[in-house]
Amino acid sequence: MSDRRIRGLTLVSLALLGAFCFTQLEFSSSITHFIPSRAEAELVQLSLELIDSPLVRHMVLSVEGGPERTKVAAELADTLRDHPEVAWVEAGFDEDTLRGIYELYFERRVYLGSLHPEQEIPELLSASALEDHAAGLRARLAGPDAMLVARAAPGDPLNLFDRLIARMRAFQPPADDGVEAGDFALVQVGLRSSPFDSERQRGLLRHIEAEFARIAEAHGGEFLLEQSGANRFAVDAERKVHEDVNLISALSISVVCGLFLLVFRSLRHLLIAIITPIGGFAAALAVTIATTPSIHGITLAFGFVLIGVAIDYPIHLMNHHAMAGAGATPRDSVARIRGSLLLSGATTTLAFLSLSLSRFPGLGEMGTFAAIGVPVSLLLTIFVLPAFLTQRPTATPTQQALSAGFLRLTELLGRRPALLWLALLGFIGVAAVGMPQLHWQDDPSKLMTLDAGLLAEASRVQHRVGEFDGSRFVVGLAPDPESALVLNERIYDRLTPLVLSGEIEGVGSLSAFLFSESLQQRNLSALRSVPDLHARIDTAFRANDFKQGAFAQFTTAVEAPGAQPLRPEDLRGSPLERVLAALVELDGRFVVVTLLRGVGSGEVLREALEGLEGVYYIDQREIMAGVYEGYRRSTVRMVAVGAIVVLIVLQIRYRRPVRGLLAFLPAALAASTTLGLFGLFDVPVNVVNAISLLVVLGMGVDYGVFAVDAAADLERQGSTLTSLLISCTTSVFVFGVLALSGQPVLRAIGLTTGVGVLLALALSPLVLALARRTSGR
């Protein structure tokens, strides 16, 4: 095929790929993208699944301000009920809520009297207790709500409904943030979609802000809205990812173009060279779009960094071609370095393929993206780029000066081997002294940056609503809802003594709202088992001037309840629908969650729950730290295995152990010295730093391969080291751009890879000098 057709076909293909990517691109910014996707242990898997369960699909709104704050909150709640992303709204125990609770529960009061009916029901019907009930009822009938009391009393002389309401109110403690309880009004909102679906949540948050502003203005405007919810952090994270993508893409392209122009001083050759990384980027992006629902914003930012890696190949080709003999054609120059290009591209692709095997979906996506883009860029360099090099580039004074300087450096190292060995011992010493001092950081929260202002606001709101600890709770696993509710009651019995002893501040149990059907039947049986129930109640209340037979309605309800026992489906569509978030179906099993507040010791909780089959205390921070530690250790082993595989490939390629080891030396020493520097300067490292060592390994081998291959060819040595310097400079600057990111994941990759690549460059002249000595030159 002629060069002209190759050029046309390449440009058309790039245009089609660009059009496809532009029209089909959808990307996300969910923080769950950097949470491990697979887990070996049941407890870990359960913890991961609960991260995006109905338990977190809610938010709390707090309205402060003038005396009409309660009206403002109520009107805001009314406007939110019709929003398509809102599942339910609760604005306190207002009149409508109480009416709905009354209609749902009053007919079922005989089922819901006590968690321990065999003990407490007889006590409620003792002579002294009935006397107290009668006296209390008489006092209430003289109070301001006498009409309501008179309506309910004939059917509930034991105050069973009031006991139920008291359990519900105990579920929500008083405010505790220094603000008087009457100074704010609260609205709780349930979300239909995942809080990490930032596109949908962004619209809801805008609606809340707009409606609040409108309602507040109508009531005078002196009101403050504060909010708490995981959706706010997800939307904020997406905004920051957008900003990072724009910054990194602009800086990466600018740095690469600027350095290329500085060295080659040719805009035309810059445009030719950029075809390679742009082609690799477009191909990787198109494959990712075609195989996944959306691409994460961090992956897209990392993809722009790929430009700085993939442009190394045209830099090597153009630099060698510019400094080749007068009669050399572009394809002659390709043939001269083809072996080095293929080997370096293969090792870099291998490193990124190792990254694609990460158990973190985000890092795996980044590795796959690069593992596609790098070989495509390499193939474009070998087979397409020569067709564009119709005008022979000439070596610029900068290239000539750099080449001559590197030749003098290698000659110096050859004449003075003591300097060579001293430099190598310096690298080894830094690694040996620094690596034992490494501080591994396995806290997953350090991989995410949350806005400090949003955190403070969320904390204030959570204290006002008495929010439970979102990361520590007790779960019970059961095959069906009834078994889960029975297990939930047993959990509550085990935890109640801990609350009384002060080991934990509070418990949020579904049993405050819903008993198991078996417990409800036990309540009914306990009432029916009381001999002469009607006569006993009648006698006690007649002594306090109540008419005989005034409470026959209650005994009739005991004999023939007006409703069936309460079931989970009865709560759907009710004012208390939100409590069903504590009963979750996951993978065919039902998980009942008991919320906790103020946990002192996790070990005490585990001891209290010991013996309950299928019951676990979950501390998500503790569990995830253990998971990340395990993944970090496995990643370090993966880096070691990757290094061994690369070393084997090099030995097969060179068939001489010494030359294979020399080609591997920049990668091995650069990676270990990078960790040594982090240890010496007390830079915390995590699983992302460990994974980034794979990138250092792949790119460091490139430098070793080119240095060893150039050792036998004096004419190539200066141009090879010049190419390595240009490539390293672009890589260091591009990966340095990542260190400017607001995302800790990108910062860790940028710092580790930037330092590692710079060290690999520093080792290249040493390797070349050693390779010359071993070849007898």
PDB file of N, CA and C in Angstrom, residues 479-568:
ATOM      1  N   PRO A 479     -33.215 -16.827  55.917  1.00  0.00           N
ATOM      2  CA  PRO A 479     -33.723 -17.217  54.591  1.00  0.00           C
ATOM      3  C   PRO A 479     -35.001 -16.515  54.174  1.00  0.00           C
ATOM      4  N   ASP A 480     -35.769 -15.948  55.140  1.00  0.00           N
ATOM      5  CA  ASP A 480     -37.035 -15.299  54.800  1.00  0.00           C
ATOM      6  C   ASP A 480     -37.292 -14.157  55.776  1.00  0.00           C
ATOM      7  N   PRO A 481     -38.238 -13.269  55.466  1.00  0.00           N
ATOM      8  CA  PRO A 481     -38.477 -12.108  56.323  1.00  0.00           C
ATOM      9  C   PRO A 481     -38.875 -12.479  57.745  1.00  0.00           C
ATOM     10  N   GLU A 482     -39.719 -13.483  57.922  1.00  0.00           N
ATOM     11  CA  GLU A 482     -40.157 -13.856  59.266  1.00  0.00           C
ATOM     12  C   GLU A 482     -38.977 -14.318  60.118  1.00  0.00           C
ATOM     13  N   SER A 483     -38.120 -15.153  59.552  1.00  0.00           N
ATOM     14  CA  SER A 483     -36.944 -15.611  60.292  1.00  0.00           C
ATOM     15  C   SER A 483     -36.017 -14.440  60.617  1.00  0.00           C
ATOM     16  N   ALA A 484     -35.926 -13.476  59.684  1.00  0.00           N
ATOM     17  CA  ALA A 484     -35.087 -12.304  59.928  1.00  0.00           C
ATOM     18  C   ALA A 484     -35.635 -11.471  61.090  1.00  0.00           C
ATOM     19  N   LEU A 485     -36.949 -11.325  61.157  1.00  0.00           N
ATOM     20  CA  LEU A 485     -37.542 -10.546  62.244  1.00  0.00           C
ATOM     21  C   LEU A 485     -37.385 -11.257  63.592  1.00  0.00           C
ATOM     22  N   VAL A 486     -37.489 -12.569  63.598  1.00  0.00           N
ATOM     23  CA  VAL A 486     -37.257 -13.325  64.835  1.00  0.00           C
ATOM     24  C   VAL A 486     -35.815 -13.134  65.294  1.00  0.00           C
ATOM     25  N   LEU A 487     -34.892 -13.217  64.350  1.00  0.00           N
ATOM     26  CA  LEU A 487     -33.481 -13.023  64.677  1.00  0.00           C
ATOM     27  C   LEU A 487     -33.229 -11.604  65.161  1.00  0.00           C
ATOM     28  N   ASN A 488     -33.919 -10.648  64.565  1.00  0.00           N
ATOM     29  CA  ASN A 488     -33.771  -9.253  64.963  1.00  0.00           C
ATOM     30  C   ASN A 488     -34.167  -9.043  66.429  1.00  0.00           C
ATOM     31  N   GLU A 489     -35.219  -9.717  66.867  1.00  0.00           N
ATOM     32  CA  GLU A 489     -35.658  -9.596  68.264  1.00  0.00           C
ATOM     33  C   GLU A 489     -34.650 -10.213  69.227  1.00  0.00           C
ATOM     34  N   ARG A 490     -34.022 -11.287  68.805  1.00  0.00           N
ATOM     35  CA  ARG A 490     -32.987 -11.893  69.640  1.00  0.00           C
ATOM     36  C   ARG A 490     -31.761 -10.983  69.731  1.00  0.00           C
ATOM     37  N   ILE A 491     -31.439 -10.329  68.625  1.00  0.00           N
ATOM     38  CA  ILE A 491     -30.323  -9.371  68.638  1.00  0.00           C
ATOM     39  C   ILE A 491     -30.619  -8.232  69.610  1.00  0.00           C
ATOM     40  N   TYR A 492     -31.839  -7.711  69.547  1.00  0.00           N
ATOM     41  CA  TYR A 492     -32.217  -6.603  70.427  1.00  0.00           C
ATOM     42  C   TYR A 492     -32.109  -7.016  71.898  1.00  0.00           C
ATOM     43  N   ASP A 493     -32.521  -8.225  72.219  1.00  0.00           N
ATOM     44  CA  ASP A 493     -32.417  -8.711  73.601  1.00  0.00           C
ATOM     45  C   ASP A 493     -30.966  -8.759  74.059  1.00  0.00           C
ATOM     46  N   ARG A 494     -30.051  -9.130  73.157  1.00  0.00           N
ATOM     47  CA  ARG A 494     -28.633  -9.205  73.525  1.00  0.00           C
ATOM     48  C   ARG A 494     -28.017  -7.819  73.701  1.00  0.00           C
ATOM     49  N   LEU A 495     -28.523  -6.836  72.941  1.00  0.00           N
ATOM     50  CA  LEU A 495     -27.902  -5.500  72.972  1.00  0.00           C
ATOM     51  C   LEU A 495     -28.469  -4.609  74.077  1.00  0.00           C
ATOM     52  N   THR A 496     -29.685  -4.853  74.491  1.00  0.00           N
ATOM     53  CA  THR A 496     -30.312  -3.997  75.507  1.00  0.00           C
ATOM     54  C   THR A 496     -29.474  -3.881  76.780  1.00  0.00           C
ATOM     55  N   PRO A 497     -28.917  -4.970  77.338  1.00  0.00           N
ATOM     56  CA  PRO A 497     -28.074  -4.824  78.533  1.00  0.00           C
ATOM     57  C   PRO A 497     -26.851  -3.935  78.311  1.00  0.00           C
ATOM     58  N   LEU A 498     -26.318  -3.919  77.083  1.00  0.00           N
ATOM     59  CA  LEU A 498     -25.155  -3.068  76.797  1.00  0.00           C
ATOM     60  C   LEU A 498     -25.529  -1.594  76.844  1.00  0.00           C
ATOM     61  N   VAL A 499     -26.761  -1.270  76.418  1.00  0.00           N
ATOM     62  CA  VAL A 499     -27.227   0.118  76.517  1.00  0.00           C
ATOM     63  C   VAL A 499     -27.371   0.511  77.987  1.00  0.00           C
ATOM     64  N   LEU A 500     -27.933  -0.374  78.790  1.00  0.00           N
ATOM     65  CA  LEU A 500     -28.133  -0.083  80.209  1.00  0.00           C
ATOM     66  C   LEU A 500     -26.813   0.070  80.948  1.00  0.00           C
ATOM     67  N   SER A 501     -25.796  -0.680  80.513  1.00  0.00           N
ATOM     68  CA  SER A 501     -24.488  -0.599  81.171  1.00  0.00           C
ATOM     69  C   SER A 501     -23.609   0.514  80.619  1.00  0.00           C
ATOM     70  N   GLY A 502     -24.046   1.176  79.530  1.00  0.00           N
ATOM     71  CA  GLY A 502     -23.285   2.277  78.946  1.00  0.00           C
ATOM     72  C   GLY A 502     -22.233   1.855  77.940  1.00  0.00           C
ATOM     73  N   GLU A 503     -22.176   0.566  77.579  1.00  0.00           N
ATOM     74  CA  GLU A 503     -21.205   0.113  76.580  1.00  0.00           C
ATOM     75  C   GLU A 503     -21.509   0.709  75.207  1.00  0.00           C
ATOM     76  N   ILE A 504     -22.793   0.904  74.913  1.00  0.00           N
ATOM     77  CA  ILE A 504     -23.208   1.617  73.708  1.00  0.00           C
ATOM     78  C   ILE A 504     -24.273   2.634  74.118  1.00  0.00           C
ATOM     79  N   GLU A 505     -24.362   3.715  73.346  1.00  0.00           N
ATOM     80  CA  GLU A 505     -25.298   4.788  73.713  1.00  0.00           C
ATOM     81  C   GLU A 505     -26.728   4.476  73.298  1.00  0.00           C
ATOM     82  N   GLY A 506     -26.893   3.774  72.210  1.00  0.00           N
ATOM     83  CA  GLY A 506     -28.254   3.513  71.746  1.00  0.00           C
ATOM     84  C   GLY A 506     -28.306   2.458  70.670  1.00  0.00           C
ATOM     85  N   VAL A 507     -29.516   1.923  70.472  1.00  0.00           N
ATOM     86  CA  VAL A 507     -29.757   0.883  69.475  1.00  0.00           C
ATOM     87  C   VAL A 507     -30.962   1.292  68.643  1.00  0.00           C
ATOM     88  N   GLY A 508     -30.844   1.178  67.349  1.00  0.00           N
ATOM     89  CA  GLY A 508     -31.958   1.431  66.447  1.00  0.00           C
ATOM     90  C   GLY A 508     -32.415   0.127  65.830  1.00  0.00           C
ATOM     91  N   SER A 509     -33.480  -0.434  66.380  1.00  0.00           N
ATOM     92  CA  SER A 509     -33.923  -1.757  65.941  1.00  0.00           C
ATOM     93  C   SER A 509     -35.259  -1.670  65.224  1.00  0.00           C
ATOM     94  N   LEU A 510     -35.421  -2.496  64.211  1.00  0.00           N
ATOM     95  CA  LEU A 510     -36.688  -2.579  63.489  1.00  0.00           C
ATOM     96  C   LEU A 510     -37.814  -3.045  64.400  1.00  0.00           C
ATOM     97  N   SER A 511     -37.461  -3.682  65.511  1.00  0.00           N
ATOM     98  CA  SER A 511     -38.483  -4.172  66.440  1.00  0.00           C
ATOM     99  C   SER A 511     -39.258  -3.037  67.094  1.00  0.00           C
ATOM    100  N   ALA A 512     -38.766  -1.801  67.007  1.00  0.00           N
ATOM    101  CA  ALA A 512     -39.537  -0.663  67.508  1.00  0.00           C
ATOM    102  C   ALA A 512     -40.776  -0.421  66.651  1.00  0.00           C
ATOM    103  N   PHE A 513     -40.777  -0.951  65.431  1.00  0.00           N
ATOM    104  CA  PHE A 513     -41.876  -0.693  64.504  1.00  0.00           C
ATOM    105  C   PHE A 513     -42.572  -1.968  64.034  1.00  0.00           C
ATOM    106  N   LEU A 514     -41.858  -3.088  64.069  1.00  0.00           N
ATOM    107  CA  LEU A 514     -42.391  -4.301  63.465  1.00  0.00           C
ATOM    108  C   LEU A 514     -41.905  -5.526  64.236  1.00  0.00           C
ATOM    109  N   PHE A 515     -42.858  -6.294  64.763  1.00  0.00           N
ATOM    110  CA  PHE A 515     -42.541  -7.564  65.409  1.00  0.00           C
ATOM    111  C   PHE A 515     -42.639  -8.692  64.386  1.00  0.00           C
ATOM    112  N   SER A 516     -41.979  -9.790  64.686  1.00  0.00           N
ATOM    113  CA  SER A 516     -42.208 -10.998  63.900  1.00  0.00           C
ATOM    114  C   SER A 516     -43.643 -11.461  64.118  1.00  0.00           C
ATOM    115  N   GLU A 517     -44.179 -12.184  63.164  1.00  0.00           N
ATOM    116  CA  GLU A 517     -45.558 -12.653  63.299  1.00  0.00           C
ATOM    117  C   GLU A 517     -45.703 -13.600  64.493  1.00  0.00           C
ATOM    118  N   SER A 518     -44.654 -14.380  64.748  1.00  0.00           N
ATOM    119  CA  SER A 518     -44.727 -15.291  65.894  1.00  0.00           C
ATOM    120  C   SER A 518     -44.798 -14.513  67.208  1.00  0.00           C
ATOM    121  N   LEU A 519     -44.043 -13.413  67.321  1.00  0.00           N
ATOM    122  CA  LEU A 519     -44.106 -12.601  68.540  1.00  0.00           C
ATOM    123  C   LEU A 519     -45.465 -11.919  68.656  1.00  0.00           C
ATOM    124  N   GLN A 520     -46.036 -11.488  67.545  1.00  0.00           N
ATOM    125  CA  GLN A 520     -47.359 -10.875  67.590  1.00  0.00           C
ATOM    126  C   GLN A 520     -48.407 -11.882  68.084  1.00  0.00           C
ATOM    127  N   GLN A 521     -48.295 -13.109  67.610  1.00  0.00           N
ATOM    128  CA  GLN A 521     -49.242 -14.130  68.066  1.00  0.00           C
ATOM    129  C   GLN A 521     -49.032 -14.457  69.555  1.00  0.00           C
ATOM    130  N   ARG A 522     -47.799 -14.378  70.002  1.00  0.00           N
ATOM    131  CA  ARG A 522     -47.528 -14.605  71.422  1.00  0.00           C
ATOM    132  C   ARG A 522     -48.147 -13.494  72.275  1.00  0.00           C
ATOM    133  N   ASN A 523     -48.117 -12.255  71.777  1.00  0.00           N
ATOM    134  CA  ASN A 523     -48.770 -11.164  72.492  1.00  0.00           C
ATOM    135  C   ASN A 523     -50.264 -11.422  72.624  1.00  0.00           C
ATOM    136  N   LEU A 524     -50.875 -11.813  71.509  1.00  0.00           N
ATOM    137  CA  LEU A 524     -52.303 -12.084  71.537  1.00  0.00           C
ATOM    138  C   LEU A 524     -52.616 -13.253  72.473  1.00  0.00           C
ATOM    139  N   SER A 525     -51.803 -14.287  72.422  1.00  0.00           N
ATOM    140  CA  SER A 525     -52.021 -15.452  73.289  1.00  0.00           C
ATOM    141  C   SER A 525     -51.858 -15.082  74.764  1.00  0.00           C
ATOM    142  N   ALA A 526     -50.900 -14.195  75.044  1.00  0.00           N
ATOM    143  CA  ALA A 526     -50.694 -13.789  76.435  1.00  0.00           C
ATOM    144  C   ALA A 526     -51.918 -13.043  76.971  1.00  0.00           C
ATOM    145  N   LEU A 527     -52.541 -12.213  76.152  1.00  0.00           N
ATOM    146  CA  LEU A 527     -53.753 -11.508  76.584  1.00  0.00           C
ATOM    147  C   LEU A 527     -54.917 -12.494  76.763  1.00  0.00           C
ATOM    148  N   ARG A 528     -55.037 -13.420  75.829  1.00  0.00           N
ATOM    149  CA  ARG A 528     -56.139 -14.375  75.910  1.00  0.00           C
ATOM    150  C   ARG A 528     -55.979 -15.348  77.078  1.00  0.00           C
ATOM    151  N   SER A 529     -54.742 -15.550  77.504  1.00  0.00           N
ATOM    152  CA  SER A 529     -54.512 -16.515  78.580  1.00  0.00           C
ATOM    153  C   SER A 529     -54.822 -15.957  79.968  1.00  0.00           C
ATOM    154  N   VAL A 530     -55.055 -14.652  80.060  1.00  0.00           N
ATOM    155  CA  VAL A 530     -55.378 -14.050  81.363  1.00  0.00           C
ATOM    156  C   VAL A 530     -56.810 -14.444  81.738  1.00  0.00           C
ATOM    157  N   PRO A 531     -57.011 -15.101  82.860  1.00  0.00           N
ATOM    158  CA  PRO A 531     -58.377 -15.503  83.248  1.00  0.00           C
ATOM    159  C   PRO A 531     -59.233 -14.289  83.601  1.00  0.00           C
ATOM    160  N   ASP A 532     -60.487 -14.323  83.203  1.00  0.00           N
ATOM    161  CA  ASP A 532     -61.433 -13.251  83.522  1.00  0.00           C
ATOM    162  C   ASP A 532     -60.876 -11.878  83.141  1.00  0.00           C
ATOM    163  N   LEU A 533     -60.361 -11.757  81.910  1.00  0.00           N
ATOM    164  CA  LEU A 533     -59.747 -10.504  81.471  1.00  0.00           C
ATOM    165  C   LEU A 533     -60.733  -9.345  81.580  1.00  0.00           C
ATOM    166  N   HIS A 534     -61.940  -9.545  81.067  1.00  0.00           N
ATOM    167  CA  HIS A 534     -62.925  -8.461  81.080  1.00  0.00           C
ATOM    168  C   HIS A 534     -63.278  -8.069  82.516  1.00  0.00           C
ATOM    169  N   ALA A 535     -63.508  -9.051  83.358  1.00  0.00           N
ATOM    170  CA  ALA A 535     -63.891  -8.754  84.741  1.00  0.00           C
ATOM    171  C   ALA A 535     -62.765  -8.059  85.487  1.00  0.00           C
ATOM    172  N   ARG A 536     -61.543  -8.484  85.246  1.00  0.00           N
ATOM    173  CA  ARG A 536     -60.406  -7.881  85.944  1.00  0.00           C
ATOM    174  C   ARG A 536     -60.271  -6.405  85.571  1.00  0.00           C
ATOM    175  N   ILE A 537     -60.367  -6.090  84.276  1.00  0.00           N
ATOM    176  CA  ILE A 537     -60.269  -4.687  83.843  1.00  0.00           C
ATOM    177  C   ILE A 537     -61.461  -3.889  84.372  1.00  0.00           C
ATOM    178  N   ASP A 538     -62.642  -4.470  84.276  1.00  0.00           N
ATOM    179  CA  ASP A 538     -63.857  -3.762  84.697  1.00  0.00           C
ATOM    180  C   ASP A 538     -63.808  -3.423  86.182  1.00  0.00           C
ATOM    181  N   THR A 539     -63.342  -4.349  86.995  1.00  0.00           N
ATOM    182  CA  THR A 539     -63.279  -4.129  88.443  1.00  0.00           C
ATOM    183  C   THR A 539     -62.333  -2.995  88.784  1.00  0.00           C
ATOM    184  N   ALA A 540     -61.147  -3.005  88.182  1.00  0.00           N
ATOM    185  CA  ALA A 540     -60.155  -1.985  88.501  1.00  0.00           C
ATOM    186  C   ALA A 540     -60.629  -0.600  88.074  1.00  0.00           C
ATOM    187  N   PHE A 541     -61.257  -0.495  86.915  1.00  0.00           N
ATOM    188  CA  PHE A 541     -61.648   0.821  86.427  1.00  0.00           C
ATOM    189  C   PHE A 541     -62.937   1.308  87.092  1.00  0.00           C
ATOM    190  N   ARG A 542     -63.828   0.399  87.493  1.00  0.00           N
ATOM    191  CA  ARG A 542     -65.034   0.839  88.215  1.00  0.00           C
ATOM    192  C   ARG A 542     -64.648   1.472  89.545  1.00  0.00           C
ATOM    193  N   ALA A 543     -63.543   0.993  90.134  1.00  0.00           N
ATOM    194  CA  ALA A 543     -63.089   1.587  91.397  1.00  0.00           C
ATOM    195  C   ALA A 543     -62.655   3.031  91.213  1.00  0.00           C
ATOM    196  N   ASN A 544     -62.404   3.446  89.975  1.00  0.00           N
ATOM    197  CA  ASN A 544     -62.035   4.836  89.682  1.00  0.00           C
ATOM    198  C   ASN A 544     -63.166   5.542  88.934  1.00  0.00           C
ATOM    199  N   ASP A 545     -64.409   5.107  89.210  1.00  0.00           N
ATOM    200  CA  ASP A 545     -65.612   5.791  88.739  1.00  0.00           C
ATOM    201  C   ASP A 545     -65.851   5.647  87.242  1.00  0.00           C
ATOM    202  N   PHE A 546     -65.312   4.627  86.596  1.00  0.00           N
ATOM    203  CA  PHE A 546     -65.646   4.350  85.201  1.00  0.00           C
ATOM    204  C   PHE A 546     -66.843   3.404  85.168  1.00  0.00           C
ATOM    205  N   LYS A 547     -67.649   3.537  84.128  1.00  0.00           N
ATOM    206  CA  LYS A 547     -68.858   2.726  84.027  1.00  0.00           C
ATOM    207  C   LYS A 547     -68.523   1.258  83.798  1.00  0.00           C
ATOM    208  N   GLN A 548     -69.392   0.434  84.254  1.00  0.00           N
ATOM    209  CA  GLN A 548     -69.232  -0.991  84.023  1.00  0.00           C
ATOM    210  C   GLN A 548     -69.388  -1.287  82.526  1.00  0.00           C
ATOM    211  N   GLY A 549     -68.497  -2.097  82.017  1.00  0.00           N
ATOM    212  CA  GLY A 549     -68.528  -2.467  80.596  1.00  0.00           C
ATOM    213  C   GLY A 549     -67.976  -1.406  79.665  1.00  0.00           C
ATOM    214  N   ALA A 550     -67.350  -0.349  80.229  1.00  0.00           N
ATOM    215  CA  ALA A 550     -66.828   0.747  79.381  1.00  0.00           C
ATOM    216  C   ALA A 550     -65.717   0.265  78.457  1.00  0.00           C
ATOM    217  N   PHE A 551     -65.068  -0.864  78.820  1.00  0.00           N
ATOM    218  CA  PHE A 551     -63.908  -1.290  78.040  1.00  0.00           C
ATOM    219  C   PHE A 551     -64.145  -2.643  77.367  1.00  0.00           C
ATOM    220  N   ALA A 552     -65.401  -2.906  77.095  1.00  0.00           N
ATOM    221  CA  ALA A 552     -65.742  -4.157  76.412  1.00  0.00           C
ATOM    222  C   ALA A 552     -65.141  -4.198  75.005  1.00  0.00           C
ATOM    223  N   GLN A 553     -64.926  -3.025  74.431  1.00  0.00           N
ATOM    224  CA  GLN A 553     -64.340  -2.971  73.074  1.00  0.00           C
ATOM    225  C   GLN A 553     -62.955  -3.614  73.060  1.00  0.00           C
ATOM    226  N   PHE A 554     -62.201  -3.447  74.160  1.00  0.00           N
ATOM    227  CA  PHE A 554     -60.858  -4.014  74.216  1.00  0.00           C
ATOM    228  C   PHE A 554     -60.916  -5.542  74.279  1.00  0.00           C
ATOM    229  N   THR A 555     -61.740  -6.046  75.141  1.00  0.00           N
ATOM    230  CA  THR A 555     -61.818  -7.502  75.260  1.00  0.00           C
ATOM    231  C   THR A 555     -62.367  -8.130  73.976  1.00  0.00           C
ATOM    232  N   THR A 556     -63.251  -7.423  73.292  1.00  0.00           N
ATOM    233  CA  THR A 556     -63.728  -7.916  71.997  1.00  0.00           C
ATOM    234  C   THR A 556     -62.585  -7.990  70.998  1.00  0.00           C
ATOM    235  N   ALA A 557     -61.697  -6.962  71.020  1.00  0.00           N
ATOM    236  CA  ALA A 557     -60.545  -6.949  70.109  1.00  0.00           C
ATOM    237  C   ALA A 557     -59.590  -8.095  70.420  1.00  0.00           C
ATOM    238  N   VAL A 558     -59.486  -8.456  71.698  1.00  0.00           N
ATOM    239  CA  VAL A 558     -58.633  -9.582  72.060  1.00  0.00           C
ATOM    240  C   VAL A 558     -59.236 -10.879  71.531  1.00  0.00           C
ATOM    241  N   GLU A 559     -60.531 -11.004  71.641  1.00  0.00           N
ATOM    242  CA  GLU A 559     -61.189 -12.226  71.174  1.00  0.00           C
ATOM    243  C   GLU A 559     -61.218 -12.308  69.648  1.00  0.00           C
ATOM    244  N   ALA A 560     -61.405 -11.173  68.984  1.00  0.00           N
ATOM    245  CA  ALA A 560     -61.480 -11.152  67.520  1.00  0.00           C
ATOM    246  C   ALA A 560     -60.820  -9.876  67.009  1.00  0.00           C
ATOM    247  N   PRO A 561     -59.482  -9.882  66.831  1.00  0.00           N
ATOM    248  CA  PRO A 561     -58.776  -8.672  66.378  1.00  0.00           C
ATOM    249  C   PRO A 561     -59.353  -8.130  65.083  1.00  0.00           C
ATOM    250  N   GLY A 562     -59.296  -6.801  64.961  1.00  0.00           N
ATOM    251  CA  GLY A 562     -59.855  -6.142  63.782  1.00  0.00           C
ATOM    252  C   GLY A 562     -58.952  -6.174  62.572  1.00  0.00           C
ATOM    253  N   ALA A 563     -57.730  -6.715  62.705  1.00  0.00           N
ATOM    254  CA  ALA A 563     -56.796  -6.773  61.570  1.00  0.00           C
ATOM    255  C   ALA A 563     -55.881  -7.975  61.754  1.00  0.00           C
ATOM    256  N   GLN A 564     -55.263  -8.384  60.644  1.00  0.00           N
ATOM    257  CA  GLN A 564     -54.276  -9.454  60.697  1.00  0.00           C
ATOM    258  C   GLN A 564     -52.966  -8.918  61.282  1.00  0.00           C
ATOM    259  N   PRO A 565     -52.088  -9.784  61.746  1.00  0.00           N
ATOM    260  CA  PRO A 565     -50.789  -9.316  62.253  1.00  0.00           C
ATOM    261  C   PRO A 565     -50.071  -8.442  61.230  1.00  0.00           C
ATOM    262  N   LEU A 566     -49.279  -7.503  61.730  1.00  0.00           N
ATOM    263  CA  LEU A 566     -48.560  -6.563  60.873  1.00  0.00           C
ATOM    264  C   LEU A 566     -47.438  -7.300  60.131  1.00  0.00           C
ATOM    265  N   ARG A 567     -47.349  -7.040  58.829  1.00  0.00           N
ATOM    266  CA  ARG A 567     -46.307  -7.653  58.010  1.00  0.00           C
ATOM    267  C   ARG A 567     -45.502  -6.539  57.329  1.00  0.00           C
ATOM    268  N   PRO A 568     -44.290  -6.858  56.859  1.00  0.00           N
ATOM    269  CA  PRO A 568     -43.460  -5.821  56.216  1.00  0.00           C
ATOM    270  C   PRO A 568     -44.171  -5.115  55.074  1.00  0.00           C
TER     271      PRO A 568
END
